[in-house]
C-alpha cells in the first residue's frame, strides 16, 4: 500500500512527490516520459522524489535486500 502527495515547488512545469510505502528501505522509482528517478524509503516508509515533470508517471517499488520478491508496478497516473 502507498500514499502520495504532489506539490509544485519547482515552478509550473515540475513537481515534488512525497509518498509513503509500507516497507522501510524500499526503492521507489518514478518512471516518466523523460527519465526515471528513484529514492529509498526511510524507516517510516517515507520517500521524496523532487523535480519531476508534469505528465504521466508510474512507480516501481522494489526491495533491494530481497531479490526474490517481485516488484510492485503501479498503474500510470497524471502528476
Backbone as a chain_set.jsonl record, in Angstrom:
{"seq": "XXXXXXXXXXXXXXXXXXXXXXXXXXXXXXXXXXXXXXXXXXXXXXXXXXXXXXXXXXXXXXXXXXXXXXXXXXXXXXX", "coords": {"N": [[0.842, -1.178, 0.0], [0.387, 2.295, -0.573], [0.759, 5.874, -0.29], [0.501, 8.993, -1.796], [1.533, 12.406, -2.29], [1.374, 15.282, -4.199], [3.177, 18.184, -4.948], [3.831, 21.519, -6.166], [6.726, 22.704, -6.034], [8.728, 23.448, -7.774], [8.165, 25.238, -9.765], [6.083, 25.933, -12.632], [6.265, 23.769, -14.405], [7.33, 21.554, -13.124], [7.228, 19.123, -10.452], [7.026, 17.973, -7.015], [7.011, 14.864, -5.409], [5.761, 13.484, -2.551], [5.729, 10.575, -0.68], [4.514, 7.508, 0.856], [5.281, 4.231, 1.703], [4.633, 0.798, 2.658], [6.904, -0.553, 3.358], [9.904, -0.089, 4.969], [13.029, 1.077, 3.674], [12.55, 0.431, 1.048], [13.033, 0.604, -2.493], [11.935, 3.176, -4.481], [10.913, 3.972, -7.594], [10.256, 6.475, -9.918], [8.876, 6.537, -13.026], [8.955, 8.372, -15.87], [8.014, 10.027, -18.974], [10.286, 11.386, -19.692], [12.471, 10.449, -18.12], [13.804, 8.406, -15.441], [13.584, 8.464, -11.886], [14.813, 7.727, -8.668], [14.333, 6.812, -5.188], [15.092, 5.884, -1.817], [13.011, 4.538, 0.643], [12.486, 5.789, 3.976], [12.879, 4.845, 7.505], [10.243, 4.961, 8.278], [8.901, 4.446, 5.99], [8.682, 6.616, 4.306], [9.206, 8.6, 1.389], [10.756, 10.902, -0.951], [10.496, 12.408, -4.065], [11.993, 14.587, -6.084], [11.581, 17.32, -8.418], [10.119, 16.367, -10.7], [8.64, 15.958, -13.961], [5.505, 17.378, -15.058], [2.838, 15.246, -16.093], [2.339, 11.867, -17.402], [3.098, 9.226, -15.12], [4.498, 6.319, -13.652], [5.068, 4.119, -10.872], [7.686, 2.09, -9.638], [8.217, -0.242, -7.262], [10.568, -1.725, -5.251], [12.299, -4.222, -3.282], [15.388, -3.818, -2.251], [16.919, -5.477, -0.662], [15.96, -8.002, -0.966], [15.9, -9.922, -3.506], [14.231, -11.912, -4.386], [11.62, -11.16, -4.161], [8.963, -10.01, -6.074], [8.753, -6.97, -8.015], [6.567, -4.169, -7.313], [4.449, -2.645, -9.51], [2.917, 0.256, -10.289], [-0.253, 1.452, -11.631], [-0.336, 3.831, -14.334], [-0.388, 7.294, -13.626], [-1.447, 10.749, -13.732], [0.588, 13.531, -13.059]], "CA": [[0.0, 0.0, 0.0], [1.148, 3.538, -0.58], [0.039, 7.129, -0.321], [1.36, 10.016, -2.379], [1.089, 13.795, -2.307], [2.118, 16.011, -5.224], [3.186, 19.633, -4.748], [4.607, 22.181, -7.228], [7.714, 23.666, -5.561], [9.756, 23.699, -8.784], [7.629, 26.047, -10.838], [4.878, 25.476, -13.301], [6.468, 22.549, -15.185], [7.946, 20.493, -12.325], [6.55, 18.856, -9.186], [7.648, 17.123, -5.998], [6.114, 13.82, -4.928], [6.013, 12.926, -1.223], [4.953, 9.344, -0.599], [4.746, 6.567, 1.937], [5.035, 2.82, 1.387], [4.581, 0.007, 3.89], [8.198, -1.193, 3.617], [11.091, 0.758, 5.117], [14.152, 0.64, 2.861], [12.13, 0.074, -0.316], [13.428, 1.515, -3.565], [10.768, 3.679, -5.205], [11.349, 4.6, -8.838], [9.227, 7.153, -10.712], [9.212, 6.414, -14.444], [8.226, 9.364, -16.657], [8.374, 10.016, -20.39], [11.62, 11.972, -19.811], [13.527, 9.702, -17.444], [13.351, 7.804, -14.188], [14.226, 8.973, -10.677], [14.485, 6.816, -7.579], [14.657, 7.154, -3.811], [14.914, 4.799, -0.849], [12.117, 4.968, 1.722], [13.131, 5.829, 5.29], [12.417, 3.864, 8.496], [8.781, 5.04, 8.349], [8.357, 4.2, 4.662], [8.523, 7.879, 3.585], [10.16, 8.922, 0.337], [10.538, 12.157, -1.666], [11.046, 12.466, -5.416], [11.981, 16.005, -6.461], [11.824, 17.82, -9.769], [9.517, 15.503, -11.725], [7.838, 16.726, -14.91], [4.073, 17.096, -15.147], [2.52, 14.268, -17.123], [2.135, 10.504, -16.928], [4.161, 8.598, -14.331], [4.165, 5.138, -12.857], [6.074, 3.853, -9.861], [8.155, 0.715, -9.484], [8.659, -0.367, -5.877], [11.307, -2.97, -5.076], [13.016, -4.433, -2.026], [16.761, -4.08, -2.662], [17.514, -6.518, 0.18], [15.337, -9.301, -1.235], [15.685, -10.018, -4.953], [13.217, -12.929, -4.668], [10.299, -10.521, -4.126], [8.657, -9.314, -7.33], [8.478, -5.539, -7.845], [5.205, -3.665, -7.444], [4.395, -1.633, -10.559], [1.615, 0.916, -10.175], [-0.83, 1.985, -12.86], [0.112, 5.174, -14.691], [-1.22, 8.407, -13.188], [-1.005, 12.073, -14.172], [1.015, 14.43, -11.99]], "C": [[0.884, 1.237, 0.0], [0.203, 4.727, -0.618], [0.987, 8.149, -0.91], [0.692, 11.377, -2.305], [1.974, 14.525, -3.304], [2.018, 17.501, -4.928], [4.116, 20.287, -5.762], [5.68, 23.159, -6.743], [8.726, 24.091, -6.628], [9.242, 24.519, -9.955], [6.482, 25.352, -11.536], [5.041, 24.129, -14.011], [6.978, 21.363, -14.384], [7.193, 20.332, -11.011], [7.427, 18.005, -8.269], [6.601, 16.116, -5.555], [6.611, 13.348, -3.567], [5.154, 11.677, -1.112], [5.348, 8.486, 0.583], [4.401, 5.179, 1.435], [5.104, 2.029, 2.692], [5.923, -0.613, 4.259], [9.315, -0.174, 3.78], [12.222, 0.2, 4.253], [13.792, 0.208, 1.459], [12.699, 1.084, -1.307], [12.177, 1.882, -4.339], [11.284, 4.441, -6.419], [10.147, 5.206, -9.545], [9.686, 7.11, -12.164], [8.32, 7.371, -15.223], [8.625, 9.232, -18.12], [9.795, 10.528, -20.597], [12.726, 11.078, -19.275], [12.93, 8.929, -16.274], [14.207, 8.347, -13.05], [13.857, 8.024, -9.556], [14.939, 7.354, -6.237], [14.453, 5.904, -2.964], [14.029, 5.315, 0.281], [12.835, 4.879, 3.072], [12.512, 4.788, 6.226], [10.905, 3.853, 8.659], [8.114, 4.79, 7.005], [8.206, 5.459, 3.822], [9.606, 8.04, 2.532], [9.772, 10.247, -0.318], [11.227, 12.045, -3.014], [10.875, 13.896, -5.903], [12.093, 16.194, -7.966], [11.33, 16.881, -10.871], [8.693, 16.351, -12.69], [6.351, 16.403, -14.759], [3.859, 16.077, -16.26], [2.366, 12.883, -16.536], [3.366, 9.982, -16.187], [3.629, 7.298, -13.749], [5.336, 4.856, -11.934], [6.41, 2.369, -9.847], [8.772, 0.626, -8.095], [9.304, -1.734, -5.705], [11.937, -3.017, -3.694], [14.452, -4.781, -2.378], [17.444, -5.173, -1.847], [16.969, -7.904, -0.103], [14.985, -9.399, -2.716], [14.643, -11.061, -5.338], [11.799, -12.36, -4.706], [10.092, -9.754, -5.428], [8.375, -7.838, -7.078], [6.983, -5.251, -7.947], [5.266, -2.547, -8.475], [2.995, -1.04, -10.545], [1.046, 1.225, -11.551], [-0.275, 3.396, -13.114], [-0.903, 6.2, -14.209], [-0.671, 9.692, -13.788], [-0.578, 12.89, -12.964], [1.226, 15.812, -12.575]], "O": [[2.0, 1.215, 0.518], [-0.98, 4.602, -0.933], [2.166, 8.169, -0.557], [-0.533, 11.492, -2.261], [3.197, 14.398, -3.255], [0.931, 18.026, -4.688], [5.097, 19.671, -6.178], [5.561, 24.353, -7.016], [9.507, 25.013, -6.394], [9.834, 24.492, -11.034], [5.982, 24.322, -11.085], [4.056, 23.415, -14.2], [7.052, 20.257, -14.92], [6.592, 21.283, -10.513], [8.418, 17.409, -8.69], [5.44, 16.469, -5.35], [7.74, 12.872, -3.44], [3.963, 11.721, -1.423], [6.376, 8.708, 1.223], [3.357, 4.973, 0.816], [5.578, 2.537, 3.709], [6.071, -1.145, 5.36], [9.643, 0.537, 2.83], [12.356, -1.016, 4.117], [14.637, -0.33, 0.744], [12.829, 2.268, -0.998], [11.443, 1.007, -4.798], [12.003, 5.431, -6.285], [9.136, 4.534, -9.748], [10.77, 7.595, -12.489], [7.099, 7.22, -15.247], [9.48, 8.416, -18.463], [10.448, 10.152, -21.57], [13.788, 10.956, -19.886], [11.711, 8.818, -16.14], [15.389, 8.646, -13.225], [12.719, 7.56, -9.486], [15.803, 8.226, -6.152], [13.731, 4.986, -3.351], [14.265, 6.399, 0.814], [13.681, 4.01, 3.283], [11.719, 3.951, 5.795], [10.336, 2.865, 9.122], [6.895, 4.909, 6.887], [7.655, 5.391, 2.723], [10.762, 7.671, 2.741], [8.616, 10.667, -0.255], [12.386, 11.641, -3.104], [9.755, 14.362, -6.111], [12.624, 15.347, -8.684], [12.033, 16.633, -11.85], [8.108, 17.355, -12.283], [5.985, 15.291, -14.379], [4.601, 16.047, -17.242], [2.274, 12.727, -15.319], [4.506, 10.252, -16.565], [2.454, 7.195, -13.397], [6.458, 5.298, -12.183], [5.543, 1.513, -10.019], [9.732, 1.333, -7.788], [8.688, -2.766, -5.972], [12.09, -1.994, -3.026], [14.728, -5.916, -2.765], [18.444, -5.739, -2.29], [17.458, -8.885, 0.456], [13.894, -9.003, -3.127], [14.209, -11.102, -6.49], [10.884, -13.002, -5.222], [10.936, -8.954, -5.832], [7.815, -7.486, -6.04], [6.235, -5.994, -8.582], [6.047, -1.607, -8.329], [2.009, -1.744, -10.76], [1.786, 1.255, -12.535], [0.197, 4.059, -12.19], [-2.111, 6.016, -14.356], [0.45, 9.714, -14.297], [-1.29, 12.943, -11.961], [1.591, 16.74, -11.853]]}, "num_chains": 1, "name": "protein.A"}
